[in-house]
Amino acid sequence: MTKSLADKGLTTVFGSNVFNDALMRERLPKETYKALKKTIEDGLPLDPAVADVVAGAMKDWAIERGATHFTHWFQPMTGITAEKHDSFISPTKDGKVILEFSGKELIKGEPDASSFPSGGLRATFEARGYTAWDCTSPAFLKEDEAGITLCVPTAFISYTGEVLDKKTPLLRSMQALSTQAMRVLRLFGNTTSKRVITTVGPEQEYFLIDKKMYDRRKDLILTGRTLFGAKPPKGQELEDHYFGVIKERVSAFMQELNVELWKLGVLAKTQHNEVAPAQHELAPIFSTTNVATDHNQLTMELMKKVAERHGLACLLHEKPFAGVNGSGKHNNWSLSTDDGQNLLDPGHTPHENAQFLTFLLAVIKAVDTYAELLRVSAANPGNDHRLGANEAPPAIISIFLGDQLTDIISQIEKGELTNSKQGGALKIGVTTLPDLPKDNTDRNRTSPFAFTGNKFEFRMVPSSASISGPNFVLNTITAQALAEIAEELEGAADFNAALQEILQRIVKQHSRVIFNGNGYTDEWVGEAERRGLPNIRSTVESVPYLSAEKSVRLFEAHGVLNKAELEARGEIVLETYIKTINIEALTMLYMANRQILPAAVKYATKLAKSINAIKETGIDADISAQGELLTLVSAKMGSLRQNIVALEKASDQAAAMHGDTYEQALFYKNEVFSAMDALRQDADELETLVDAEFWPIPTYADILFNV
Ligand code: ADP
Ligand code: MG
C-alpha cells in the first residue's frame, strides 16, 4: 500500500476516482463544459442535451476504469447513504449488449424506495420517490470486492414533491443563506462576489477495537455500543492516550483509510489519538457544506470497511463505552464568498471590521433565537448519553467568543467602541479593531458553540449522524438573521449610523447566549436558567421544537422545508428513538438471560460444590471465603433476575403502546431506559465477582487495551 502510493505519488492518487472539474474540462466539449459549469455555479437548470453529453463522458471514463455498474447515491432519512446498482448493459438485436448511460439516467432515477423512513409523509401520497442528480457534488467511483461502481450523488424526493432526504434541505439552505448574505454584502458595497457559500470541516471521532472482541459482543454487533461492562482497572485517567504515539496497527489502518479517501477527493488531513483509550479522530480540510456532508458519509463508510480489512472494528456510536469519553463531531463552519473572502475573518480595515462584526452578530442572533433548533439538530439516542448526561458538553446552547471579542461586543452595547490598543472612541465602520489572536480563542473545550478565530465550531454534533441537519439549521437560521439585518439596512438613510444601532440592539437582545466560562459546571446550569436559555435534556424532549410554529415560519420563509416535512422529520426522529431503545432492551435481555445469568449460575454451582467437597473431607477447613462469595453472588443473581423481569415488563408495555409516538418515545426514555440501567448495574457487579473463566463476554479491559 505505502509502496504503491510512493510509486504513484500522492498527487496522482488524490481525486483519481472522482469525475472532477479537471476531468470534465478535459473530456467534455467546450460548450458542454461551460453549460454544466453555469448550472453548477449559478444553479441554472440543466439542458437535457448537455446531460446526454456529460453522461456519455462519465460512462466512458467509468468504463475505462473498470466500472460495470452505476448508481444514484442518495441520503435517505436513515442517516446513512443508499444505493441501487444498475449495470451499463443494454441488449442489441443480435443477442449482444452495448454499454449505455443516458442523460436521462444521469439526471433522474427511480429507486423503489418505499421502505425508507418517510415519517408518514408518503402513506397518504404515492409510495414512490425519485432521485435527482446533484451536479454540485462530483460523481465518483466506488471500488470494492464487488467491483467498481459509478456513483452519482443525488437528492431524493417523493413523486408529489415532498423532501425525503438529508441533501435537499441542505442544498436549499445554502441557497437561502447565499441570497441573504449577498443582500448584506451588496450594502457593504461588494459588487464583485456572486455567491456566498458555507464551508464545513467536520472532525470525526471514532473508536477502533479488535474485531475478534467485537464479534463476541452481541451488544456491539446489534446496537453499536456496549450495554454491559464494569469499569476497568484503568480508564482514561492517566491521559496517556490523547495525542499519544499511534500504534502500528492503527497507523496502518489510518494510512490505508487516507489513501482510500484521497482517491475519492476527500481532503483527509489530520489524525490523532483522542482522550479515551482506543479512541481516535480524523479531520479533513474544509469544503463546501454539501461536498463536506457527502465526504463525511463516505468517510464513515470507509472507516468501517477499512477497519475490517485490518481485523479491526470501527465504532461510530456516540457512547460505545460507559465511563470513558464518547465520540462527537466538531462541525467547523464558516461563510465565504465565491471569490474567497471568509466573512467570519476579522479584517484589517474599519470597513472589513464592520462587515465582520455584522456577520458575527448575525450568527449570535441566529443561535440565540433558534437555540432549540440547533439542539434538535444534534439529537439522537446515542447523544443522549453525552449531552447533559454522563458527559459534557451540556445540553444548553451557548457561544464562546473569547475575552477580547466579548469585550468588543460589550463596548458595542454601551454605544461606543474604544479600541483597546489605540485608545480613543471607535465607531463602527470608522476605526479598526485590535488584532484578534486566533489561538486564544480555541482553548475553551467546554463550549458547545465556539468562535475559533475565523469560524464557529459546533461541538454537539453526534459522531454517527449525518452532518446535514446541523448545517441546514445553521445555514437557515443565519439566513434569517441576515435577512432581518438587510431589511433594516436597505431602508436606512445613514448606513453607518443604522448599522451601529442594529448591532447594538443585537448585542443587547442576544448577549445572554455568550458564555466564556466552564460549561461543565453545575453553576452554569443554574446561571443559564436565570438567563432564560433552554436546557433540553433529551432527544424526545427536543423533537416538538422541530415543527413548532416558530420553526415552520422560519423554514417555510426560506423555502427549505414545509410544515408537513418538518412534522415528518420529527416523527422519524421519534420512531428511530423507539426502535433504537427497543433493540437495546431486547439485546440486553438476550445477553442477560442467555449469557450473563448462566455464567453466574455456573460460578455459584462451582462455589457450592467447593463448599460441599471441603465439608465432605471432614477436615475443619476455612470455607468462609467461598461461603461469603456464594452469598454475594446469589444475592446479585436474585436481583439480576428481578431486574430482567422488570425490563421485560417495561419493554412489553412500551411495545404495546399505540397512537401517540411522542408518548411512546417518552415511555421508552423514562421506563425502559431506567430499567436497562438497573439491570446493567447488577450484571456489572457480577462481572467483578465471577471467575474470569466463566465470564462469557470480553470485558472493557479486554476490549479497550487490546489493539
Ligand atoms: P483548530 O486547531 O482551531 O481546531 P484547524 O485549523 O485545525 O483549527 O481546523 C479544524 C477544522 O476546521 C479543520 O477541519 C479545518 O479544515 C476546519 N476549518 C478551518 N477553516 C475553516 C473554515 N473557514 N470553514 C470551515 N471549516 C474550517
Ligand atoms: Mg478544532
XYZ file of C-alpha atoms and ligand atoms in Angstrom:
735
model
C 0.000 0.000 0.000
C 2.629 2.507 1.138
C 4.913 1.418 -1.643
C 2.346 1.783 -4.391
C 1.481 5.186 -3.039
C 5.112 6.233 -3.174
C 5.342 4.847 -6.730
C 2.349 6.679 -7.975
C 2.754 9.823 -5.958
C 0.139 11.256 -3.671
C -0.845 13.972 -6.096
C -1.733 11.361 -8.732
C -3.718 9.323 -6.261
C -5.686 12.298 -4.996
C -9.068 12.512 -6.680
C -8.231 9.657 -9.057
C -11.707 8.161 -8.526
C -13.557 11.417 -8.984
C -15.106 12.847 -12.122
C -13.803 16.235 -11.108
C -13.514 19.608 -12.738
C -10.203 18.833 -14.435
C -11.638 15.655 -16.000
C -14.761 17.452 -17.145
C -12.708 20.160 -18.748
C -10.572 17.534 -20.464
C -13.351 15.226 -21.620
C -16.290 17.495 -22.389
C -16.719 19.672 -25.474
C -16.034 23.280 -24.519
C -19.660 24.378 -24.863
C -20.953 21.474 -22.777
C -18.378 22.150 -20.098
C -19.363 25.812 -19.958
C -23.069 24.990 -19.772
C -22.507 22.482 -16.983
C -20.343 24.924 -15.031
C -23.124 27.506 -15.277
C -25.558 25.001 -13.826
C -23.161 24.076 -11.026
C -22.190 27.603 -10.101
C -25.280 29.652 -10.817
C -27.894 26.988 -10.164
C -29.331 27.244 -13.701
C -31.466 24.334 -14.951
C -29.585 21.674 -16.878
C -30.297 21.308 -20.595
C -31.138 17.626 -21.402
C -28.803 17.739 -24.413
C -25.965 18.780 -22.113
C -26.854 15.976 -19.709
C -26.580 13.412 -22.517
C -23.082 14.539 -23.412
C -21.991 14.615 -19.757
C -23.444 11.146 -19.173
C -21.559 9.789 -22.190
C -18.248 11.223 -20.987
C -18.857 9.979 -17.456
C -19.677 6.496 -18.710
C -16.594 6.304 -20.948
C -14.374 7.337 -18.064
C -16.015 4.918 -15.634
C -15.778 2.001 -18.075
C -12.128 2.741 -18.846
C -11.595 2.487 -15.102
C -13.315 -0.897 -14.990
C -16.799 0.075 -13.819
C -19.691 -2.181 -14.804
C -22.483 -0.507 -12.845
C -23.785 2.900 -11.935
C -25.902 4.025 -9.018
C -27.746 7.077 -7.847
C -26.152 7.594 -4.457
C -28.581 9.231 -2.044
C -29.071 10.079 1.612
C -32.436 8.984 2.958
C -33.621 9.797 6.465
C -31.860 6.736 7.869
C -28.805 8.976 8.170
C -26.695 6.625 6.083
C -26.373 6.500 2.315
C -28.312 4.285 -0.047
C -27.616 2.935 -3.489
C -29.206 0.601 -6.029
C -26.857 -0.628 -8.714
C -27.727 -0.870 -12.405
C -25.326 -2.235 -14.963
C -24.496 -0.228 -18.071
C -25.582 -3.074 -20.353
C -28.327 -2.701 -22.902
C -29.265 -5.598 -25.255
C -28.887 -5.345 -29.030
C -30.940 -7.151 -31.676
C -28.171 -9.648 -32.410
C -28.200 -11.004 -28.871
C -25.240 -8.990 -27.653
C -25.026 -5.980 -25.394
C -23.751 -2.458 -25.652
C -22.896 -0.235 -22.731
C -25.169 2.725 -22.243
C -25.732 5.556 -19.829
C -28.053 8.320 -20.991
C -28.559 11.866 -19.796
C -31.945 10.769 -18.527
C -30.375 8.037 -16.408
C -27.851 10.552 -15.097
C -30.443 13.140 -14.158
C -33.205 11.044 -12.703
C -33.535 7.653 -11.048
C -36.412 5.713 -9.537
C -35.178 3.563 -6.722
C -38.200 1.683 -5.427
C -37.671 3.333 -2.132
C -40.927 2.781 -0.366
C -39.264 1.225 2.670
C -37.192 4.243 3.613
C -38.471 6.235 6.590
C -40.875 8.952 5.492
C -42.471 9.836 8.817
C -45.902 9.150 7.368
C -45.387 11.606 4.500
C -45.782 9.046 1.797
C -48.547 6.967 3.303
C -51.140 9.446 2.155
C -49.462 10.162 -1.138
C -47.640 7.936 -3.526
C -45.333 5.218 -2.357
C -42.692 6.094 -4.896
C -39.854 8.533 -4.904
C -37.196 9.607 -7.352
C -33.590 10.679 -7.165
C -32.262 13.757 -8.952
C -28.631 14.445 -9.846
C -26.886 16.967 -7.599
C -24.276 18.270 -10.008
C -22.692 20.448 -7.292
C -21.125 17.328 -5.792
C -18.916 15.376 -8.190
C -19.606 11.801 -9.315
C -17.107 9.204 -8.130
C -16.122 5.561 -8.405
C -16.581 3.171 -5.537
C -14.149 0.270 -5.584
C -14.599 -2.838 -3.510
C -14.772 -6.608 -3.647
C -17.996 -6.336 -5.613
C -16.298 -4.368 -8.395
C -16.282 -0.757 -9.466
C -19.431 1.365 -9.483
C -20.024 4.853 -10.800
C -21.804 6.800 -8.033
C -23.881 9.837 -8.915
C -24.712 11.998 -5.864
C -28.436 12.683 -5.849
C -31.286 14.225 -3.898
C -34.254 12.016 -3.008
C -37.785 13.374 -3.359
C -41.259 11.853 -3.370
C -43.346 11.910 -6.526
C -45.560 14.588 -5.100
C -42.536 16.724 -4.290
C -42.056 16.172 -0.556
C -38.465 16.088 0.531
C -37.441 12.681 1.851
C -33.724 13.059 2.340
C -30.851 14.876 4.004
C -29.388 16.505 0.921
C -32.297 18.572 -0.394
C -32.803 20.808 2.654
C -29.060 21.317 2.852
C -28.839 22.491 -0.761
C -31.854 24.742 -0.265
C -30.422 26.210 2.940
C -27.157 27.009 1.152
C -29.150 28.866 -1.478
C -31.143 30.750 1.178
C -28.029 31.756 3.024
C -26.323 32.902 -0.148
C -29.296 35.070 -1.111
C -29.455 36.830 2.264
C -25.698 37.159 2.739
C -25.397 38.705 -0.725
C -28.001 41.294 0.224
C -25.849 42.316 3.163
C -22.630 42.252 1.150
C -24.098 44.500 -1.537
C -24.993 47.001 1.199
C -21.347 46.971 2.218
C -20.511 47.917 -1.368
C -19.396 44.499 -2.572
C -20.118 44.378 -6.294
C -17.825 41.538 -7.306
C -18.911 38.436 -5.392
C -21.628 36.329 -6.990
C -22.462 33.895 -4.222
C -21.807 33.154 -0.593
C -21.077 29.557 0.298
C -20.976 27.882 3.671
C -17.890 25.837 4.392
C -17.536 22.937 6.779
C -14.697 20.872 8.159
C -16.115 18.091 10.327
C -13.682 16.499 12.793
C -14.765 12.863 13.104
C -14.173 10.880 16.298
C -14.310 7.071 16.388
C -13.216 4.001 18.320
C -11.133 1.220 16.874
C -11.224 -2.189 18.558
C -10.164 -5.726 17.755
C -12.687 -7.455 15.508
C -12.352 -10.688 17.498
C -13.570 -8.875 20.614
C -16.314 -7.164 18.655
C -17.566 -10.480 17.277
C -18.030 -11.817 20.795
C -20.238 -8.934 21.901
C -23.846 -9.174 20.738
C -24.445 -5.647 22.037
C -21.745 -4.142 19.829
C -22.958 -6.100 16.830
C -26.637 -5.289 17.278
C -26.603 -1.824 18.857
C -23.178 -0.326 18.213
C -22.496 0.172 21.911
C -21.745 -1.945 24.962
C -24.810 -2.471 27.145
C -22.816 -4.166 29.892
C -19.296 -3.775 31.209
C -17.819 -2.963 34.602
C -15.376 -0.104 34.931
C -11.920 -1.427 34.000
C -8.956 -1.037 36.397
C -7.641 1.584 34.007
C -9.657 4.083 32.012
C -8.614 7.460 30.628
C -7.451 8.922 33.962
C -3.752 8.926 33.107
C -4.497 10.935 29.974
C -1.822 8.903 28.259
C -3.787 8.238 25.094
C -4.593 11.779 23.967
C -2.188 12.761 21.173
C -0.096 9.712 22.164
C 2.085 7.717 19.790
C -0.188 5.955 17.325
C 0.236 2.182 17.455
C 1.441 0.499 14.305
C -1.747 -1.443 13.691
C -3.829 1.709 13.999
C -1.327 3.595 11.890
C -1.628 1.028 9.121
C -5.396 1.408 9.241
C -5.147 5.208 9.090
C -2.738 5.082 6.189
C -4.984 2.852 4.106
C -8.030 4.900 5.052
C -6.292 8.083 3.955
C -5.413 6.615 0.577
C -8.973 5.404 0.024
C -10.289 8.838 0.988
C -7.768 10.704 -1.135
C -8.787 8.645 -4.159
C -12.309 9.948 -3.619
C -11.080 13.502 -3.337
C -11.709 13.679 0.408
C -9.180 16.070 1.925
C -8.219 13.840 4.873
C -5.657 15.897 6.721
C -5.158 15.394 10.445
C -5.280 12.253 12.562
C -4.538 11.652 16.196
C -5.400 9.617 19.257
C -8.279 11.013 21.291
C -8.914 11.170 25.041
C -10.432 7.732 25.643
C -8.413 4.549 25.166
C -8.949 3.145 21.638
C -10.423 6.485 20.504
C -9.136 8.424 17.505
C -10.003 11.383 15.313
C -9.776 12.307 11.672
C -10.173 15.855 10.378
C -10.424 16.868 6.739
C -9.637 20.227 5.220
C -12.924 22.106 4.931
C -15.012 22.266 1.752
C -18.490 23.481 0.811
C -21.184 22.198 3.156
C -22.688 19.970 0.509
C -19.451 18.296 -0.503
C -18.287 18.077 3.123
C -21.522 16.259 4.000
C -21.097 13.770 1.162
C -17.464 13.294 2.110
C -18.265 12.748 5.767
C -20.713 9.987 4.801
C -18.003 8.367 2.672
C -15.502 8.759 5.499
C -17.735 6.937 7.970
C -18.450 4.181 5.456
C -14.791 3.714 4.612
C -13.708 3.753 8.249
C -15.860 0.675 8.812
C -14.763 -1.047 5.629
C -11.039 -0.432 6.021
C -11.148 -1.426 9.698
C -12.435 -4.866 8.713
C -9.511 -5.343 6.335
C -7.208 -4.849 9.328
C -9.046 -7.216 11.650
C -10.497 -4.223 13.443
C -13.980 -2.874 14.066
C -14.699 0.838 13.865
C -17.330 2.134 16.298
C -19.045 5.376 15.365
C -21.571 5.300 18.213
C -21.659 8.382 20.448
C -21.134 6.373 23.622
C -19.785 2.899 22.934
C -18.344 2.542 26.461
C -19.696 3.853 29.752
C -17.232 5.681 31.957
C -14.894 6.912 29.235
C -15.410 9.770 26.791
C -17.800 9.262 23.936
C -17.467 10.475 20.367
C -18.775 13.502 18.572
C -18.152 15.544 15.524
C -16.837 19.073 15.687
C -18.612 20.878 12.918
C -16.309 23.762 11.934
C -18.450 26.166 9.956
C -17.929 29.444 8.190
C -19.193 31.600 5.338
C -17.194 32.739 2.399
C -17.733 34.499 -0.907
C -17.200 32.691 -4.190
C -14.127 34.873 -4.670
C -12.571 33.609 -1.486
C -13.326 36.066 1.316
C -14.044 34.381 4.654
C -16.827 36.503 6.131
C -16.016 35.419 9.682
C -12.421 36.536 9.378
C -11.813 39.869 11.137
C -10.256 42.207 8.627
C -7.675 44.939 8.856
C -9.642 47.966 7.769
C -12.559 49.683 9.539
C -14.794 48.673 6.657
C -13.818 44.995 6.884
C -14.215 45.074 10.653
C -17.734 46.441 10.409
C -18.640 43.723 7.934
C -17.062 41.056 10.140
C -18.946 42.262 13.214
C -22.185 42.263 11.242
C -21.802 38.633 10.201
C -20.547 37.631 13.642
C -23.519 39.247 15.354
C -25.903 37.779 12.800
C -24.720 34.306 13.845
C -25.038 35.213 17.534
C -28.574 36.487 16.966
C -29.428 33.354 14.990
C -28.052 30.929 17.565
C -29.799 32.649 20.472
C -33.116 32.983 18.647
C -33.151 29.400 17.404
C -31.149 27.564 20.082
C -33.846 24.875 20.275
C -33.434 24.043 16.608
C -29.683 23.646 16.942
C -30.294 21.373 19.904
C -32.694 19.163 17.904
C -30.203 19.032 15.067
C -27.724 17.372 17.441
C -30.200 14.953 18.987
C -30.016 11.207 18.568
C -30.298 8.313 21.036
C -26.524 7.941 21.279
C -26.002 11.623 22.048
C -28.456 11.380 24.947
C -25.630 9.647 26.823
C -23.469 12.725 26.334
C -25.368 15.998 26.166
C -26.415 16.949 29.641
C -25.909 13.409 30.873
C -22.786 11.445 31.752
C -20.551 13.647 29.745
C -20.240 17.186 28.525
C -20.881 19.307 26.538
C -24.072 20.309 28.340
C -27.403 20.343 26.558
C -27.505 24.143 26.815
C -26.587 26.077 23.681
C -24.176 28.897 24.442
C -21.483 30.691 22.479
C -17.842 31.060 23.416
C -16.328 34.228 21.968
C -13.156 34.684 23.980
C -12.371 37.669 26.191
C -11.278 40.108 23.539
C -14.276 39.746 21.252
C -16.603 39.702 24.243
C -15.041 42.978 25.322
C -15.615 44.486 21.893
C -19.200 43.248 21.884
C -19.888 44.787 25.266
C -18.437 48.068 24.033
C -20.853 47.961 21.126
C -23.606 47.505 23.664
C -22.504 50.575 25.587
C -22.798 52.527 22.400
C -19.207 53.378 21.836
C -16.319 51.260 20.811
C -12.989 52.004 22.407
C -10.094 50.442 20.654
C -8.237 48.733 23.451
C -4.909 49.073 21.671
C -5.052 52.578 20.350
C -7.403 54.123 22.825
C -9.980 56.717 21.876
C -13.511 56.291 20.621
C -14.166 53.793 17.897
C -17.207 53.852 15.704
C -18.465 51.008 13.573
C -17.173 51.413 10.079
C -14.776 54.168 11.088
C -11.961 52.757 13.214
C -10.144 49.421 13.153
C -10.412 46.630 15.700
C -7.377 45.375 17.519
C -5.866 42.225 16.005
C -7.656 39.205 17.370
C -5.243 36.429 18.150
C -6.619 33.185 16.730
C -5.045 30.718 19.139
C -6.505 32.496 22.104
C -9.998 31.699 21.038
C -9.789 27.942 20.728
C -8.968 26.946 24.251
C -12.415 26.581 25.722
C -13.243 22.943 25.108
C -16.446 23.001 27.142
C -18.429 25.297 24.902
C -20.916 23.736 22.523
C -20.544 26.587 20.037
C -17.186 28.309 19.965
C -15.754 31.051 17.813
C -12.295 29.860 16.775
C -10.684 32.816 15.047
C -12.335 32.711 11.638
C -15.080 30.104 12.009
C -17.540 28.691 14.502
C -17.154 25.201 15.865
C -20.432 23.448 16.710
C -19.342 20.692 19.076
C -22.603 18.945 19.885
C -22.933 17.043 16.646
C -23.318 13.264 17.097
C -20.448 11.149 15.781
C -22.613 8.672 13.883
C -25.077 11.091 12.305
C -25.107 12.896 9.003
C -23.916 16.489 9.379
C -26.683 17.659 7.078
C -29.104 18.501 9.911
C -26.812 20.736 11.959
C -25.692 22.523 8.824
C -29.062 23.145 7.221
C -30.231 24.518 10.564
C -27.150 26.733 10.896
C -27.499 27.983 7.333
C -31.201 28.715 7.623
C -31.136 30.465 10.994
C -28.212 32.598 9.841
C -30.046 33.391 6.593
C -32.989 34.620 8.678
C -30.813 36.842 10.892
C -29.090 38.295 7.824
C -32.449 38.873 6.131
C -33.650 40.911 9.106
C -30.453 42.952 9.156
C -30.608 43.546 5.390
C -34.253 44.576 5.633
C -33.434 47.367 8.060
C -30.246 48.495 6.390
C -31.774 48.674 2.930
C -34.170 51.332 4.127
C -31.599 53.314 6.128
C -30.558 56.834 5.212
C -27.219 56.787 7.073
C -25.669 53.330 6.652
C -23.053 53.500 9.424
C -25.408 55.018 11.967
C -28.087 52.442 11.214
C -25.574 49.613 11.405
C -24.254 50.818 14.748
C -27.787 50.944 16.092
C -28.695 47.474 14.753
C -25.561 45.846 16.112
C -26.066 47.492 19.473
C -29.592 46.162 19.607
C -28.466 42.639 18.684
C -25.901 42.672 21.479
C -28.492 43.919 23.980
C -31.003 41.264 22.994
C -28.743 38.296 22.468
C -25.565 38.556 24.538
C -27.205 36.272 27.116
C -26.126 33.395 24.860
C -22.450 34.324 25.217
C -20.666 32.362 27.917
C -16.894 32.080 28.188
C -16.717 30.090 31.425
C -16.614 26.383 32.121
C -19.744 24.860 30.615
C -19.314 21.607 32.527
C -20.167 23.048 35.922
C -23.465 22.946 37.812
C -23.238 26.706 38.355
C -23.567 27.209 34.613
C -26.748 25.161 34.513
C -28.259 27.468 37.163
C -26.886 30.588 35.505
C -28.230 29.540 32.109
C -31.639 29.031 33.625
C -31.557 32.539 35.108
C -30.623 33.852 31.656
C -33.611 32.050 30.184
C -31.575 29.766 27.935
C -33.280 26.484 27.045
C -31.862 23.299 28.545
C -33.318 20.433 26.545
C -32.040 17.262 28.097
C -33.090 14.550 25.692
C -33.857 13.681 22.105
C -37.517 13.018 22.843
C -37.999 16.381 24.521
C -36.248 18.187 21.673
C -38.485 16.862 18.894
C -41.548 19.125 19.353
C -39.370 22.192 18.660
C -38.723 20.973 15.120
C -42.260 21.644 13.970
C -43.148 24.397 16.438
C -44.799 27.399 14.814
C -41.639 29.481 15.020
C -39.648 26.781 13.195
C -42.271 26.276 10.498
C -42.314 30.015 9.826
C -38.526 30.046 9.528
C -38.095 27.063 7.225
C -41.054 27.976 5.041
C -39.878 31.579 4.687
C -36.610 30.346 3.218
C -38.097 27.523 1.160
C -36.087 24.881 2.998
C -38.807 22.592 4.402
C -42.561 22.920 4.847
C -44.731 22.106 7.849
C -45.598 18.574 6.730
C -41.952 17.809 6.037
C -40.875 19.136 9.432
C -43.541 17.100 11.188
C -42.468 14.025 9.256
C -38.866 14.571 10.300
C -39.897 14.832 13.941
C -41.872 11.632 13.576
C -38.830 9.879 12.080
C -36.620 11.007 14.984
C -39.134 9.599 17.472
C -39.623 6.358 15.544
C -35.874 5.886 15.342
C -35.567 6.560 19.048
C -38.240 3.988 19.871
C -36.693 1.350 17.630
C -33.209 2.004 18.971
C -34.158 1.697 22.632
C -36.304 -1.333 21.874
C -33.418 -3.119 20.148
C -31.132 -2.202 23.046
C -33.594 -3.535 25.618
C -34.104 -6.802 23.743
C -30.369 -7.227 23.249
C -29.824 -6.700 26.960
C -32.421 -9.309 27.789
C -30.873 -11.712 25.329
C -27.440 -11.291 26.871
C -28.654 -11.300 30.458
C -30.777 -14.418 30.022
C -28.508 -16.419 27.775
C -25.018 -15.369 28.740
C -24.703 -13.484 31.997
C -27.142 -15.301 34.272
C -25.976 -18.761 33.083
C -22.357 -17.759 33.773
C -23.289 -16.662 37.282
C -25.175 -19.923 37.831
C -22.116 -21.907 36.798
C -19.915 -19.979 39.154
C -22.365 -20.271 42.037
C -22.535 -24.023 41.428
C -18.769 -24.212 41.468
C -18.672 -22.370 44.779
C -21.372 -24.624 46.239
C -19.520 -27.715 45.061
C -16.320 -26.453 46.575
C -18.031 -25.828 49.901
C -19.604 -29.303 49.896
C -16.428 -31.024 48.754
C -14.440 -29.485 51.559
C -17.132 -30.314 54.087
C -17.165 -33.947 52.878
C -13.498 -34.383 53.581
C -14.323 -33.919 57.258
C -11.352 -31.623 57.643
C -12.175 -28.493 59.547
C -11.024 -26.061 56.804
C -11.988 -22.420 56.474
C -14.723 -22.133 53.833
C -15.804 -18.648 54.772
C -14.421 -17.112 51.554
C -16.469 -19.456 49.363
C -19.471 -19.026 51.621
C -19.299 -15.272 51.551
C -18.848 -15.238 47.788
C -21.733 -17.620 47.259
C -23.987 -15.411 49.363
C -22.908 -12.320 47.421
C -23.237 -13.916 44.010
C -26.608 -15.475 44.864
C -27.972 -12.148 46.076
C -26.802 -10.396 42.900
C -28.275 -13.171 40.772
C -31.583 -12.737 42.520
C -31.549 -9.028 41.907
C -30.477 -9.543 38.287
C -33.354 -11.926 37.731
C -35.803 -9.414 39.219
C -34.454 -6.662 37.005
C -34.705 -8.924 33.954
C -38.376 -9.421 34.725
C -38.834 -5.682 35.271
C -37.193 -4.838 31.934
C -39.248 -7.483 30.141
C -42.366 -5.958 31.565
C -41.405 -2.382 30.723
C -40.387 -3.216 27.180
C -43.531 -5.294 26.565
C -45.628 -2.434 27.844
C -43.756 0.070 25.671
C -44.041 -2.047 22.552
C -47.786 -2.450 23.078
C -48.412 1.306 23.155
C -50.212 2.633 20.113
C -51.187 6.006 18.831
C -49.076 8.864 20.098
C -45.456 8.388 19.028
C -44.271 11.099 21.397
C -45.882 9.448 24.427
C -44.462 6.101 23.415
C -40.957 7.531 22.975
C -41.241 9.233 26.342
C -42.227 5.931 27.943
C -39.179 4.257 26.416
C -36.999 7.028 27.788
C -38.491 7.122 31.278
C -39.386 3.479 31.918
C -37.458 1.191 29.580
C -34.255 3.141 29.730
C -34.172 3.243 33.531
C -34.985 -0.480 33.734
C -31.991 -1.063 31.471
C -29.807 0.928 33.833
C -30.846 -1.133 36.837
C -30.200 -4.396 35.018
C -26.812 -3.235 33.899
C -25.746 -2.422 37.444
C -26.367 -5.963 38.653
C -24.638 -7.517 35.681
C -21.621 -5.246 36.023
C -21.272 -6.112 39.696
C -21.477 -9.795 38.868
C -18.693 -9.303 36.341
C -16.407 -8.190 39.160
C -17.325 -11.273 41.261
C -17.490 -14.149 38.793
C -14.477 -16.268 37.825
C -12.983 -14.766 34.624
C -13.015 -18.220 33.043
C -16.785 -18.294 33.232
C -17.416 -14.740 32.074
C -18.987 -15.091 28.633
C -18.102 -11.752 27.027
C -14.901 -9.719 26.706
C -14.553 -7.075 29.441
C -13.767 -3.386 28.984
C -10.132 -4.061 29.827
C -10.039 -6.789 27.157
C -11.581 -4.523 24.536
C -10.113 -1.109 25.250
C -6.481 -2.080 25.643
C -6.131 -4.742 23.032
C -5.225 -3.011 19.788
P -8.307 24.338 15.248
O -6.931 23.876 15.570
O -8.648 25.706 15.689
O -9.383 23.332 15.572
P -7.812 23.723 12.486
O -7.152 24.656 11.550
O -7.087 22.527 12.935
O -8.351 24.569 13.678
O -9.170 23.291 11.842
C -10.033 22.380 12.382
C -11.041 22.105 11.318
O -11.675 23.314 10.930
C -10.458 21.505 10.037
O -11.314 20.513 9.564
C -10.434 22.703 9.134
O -10.463 22.356 7.770
C -11.691 23.407 9.541
N -11.730 24.800 9.076
C -10.716 25.690 9.036
N -11.143 26.839 8.465
C -12.460 26.670 8.150
C -13.455 27.473 7.511
N -13.194 28.704 7.090
N -14.670 26.938 7.342
C -14.958 25.711 7.767
N -14.067 24.916 8.360
C -12.830 25.378 8.541
Mg -10.867 22.078 16.342
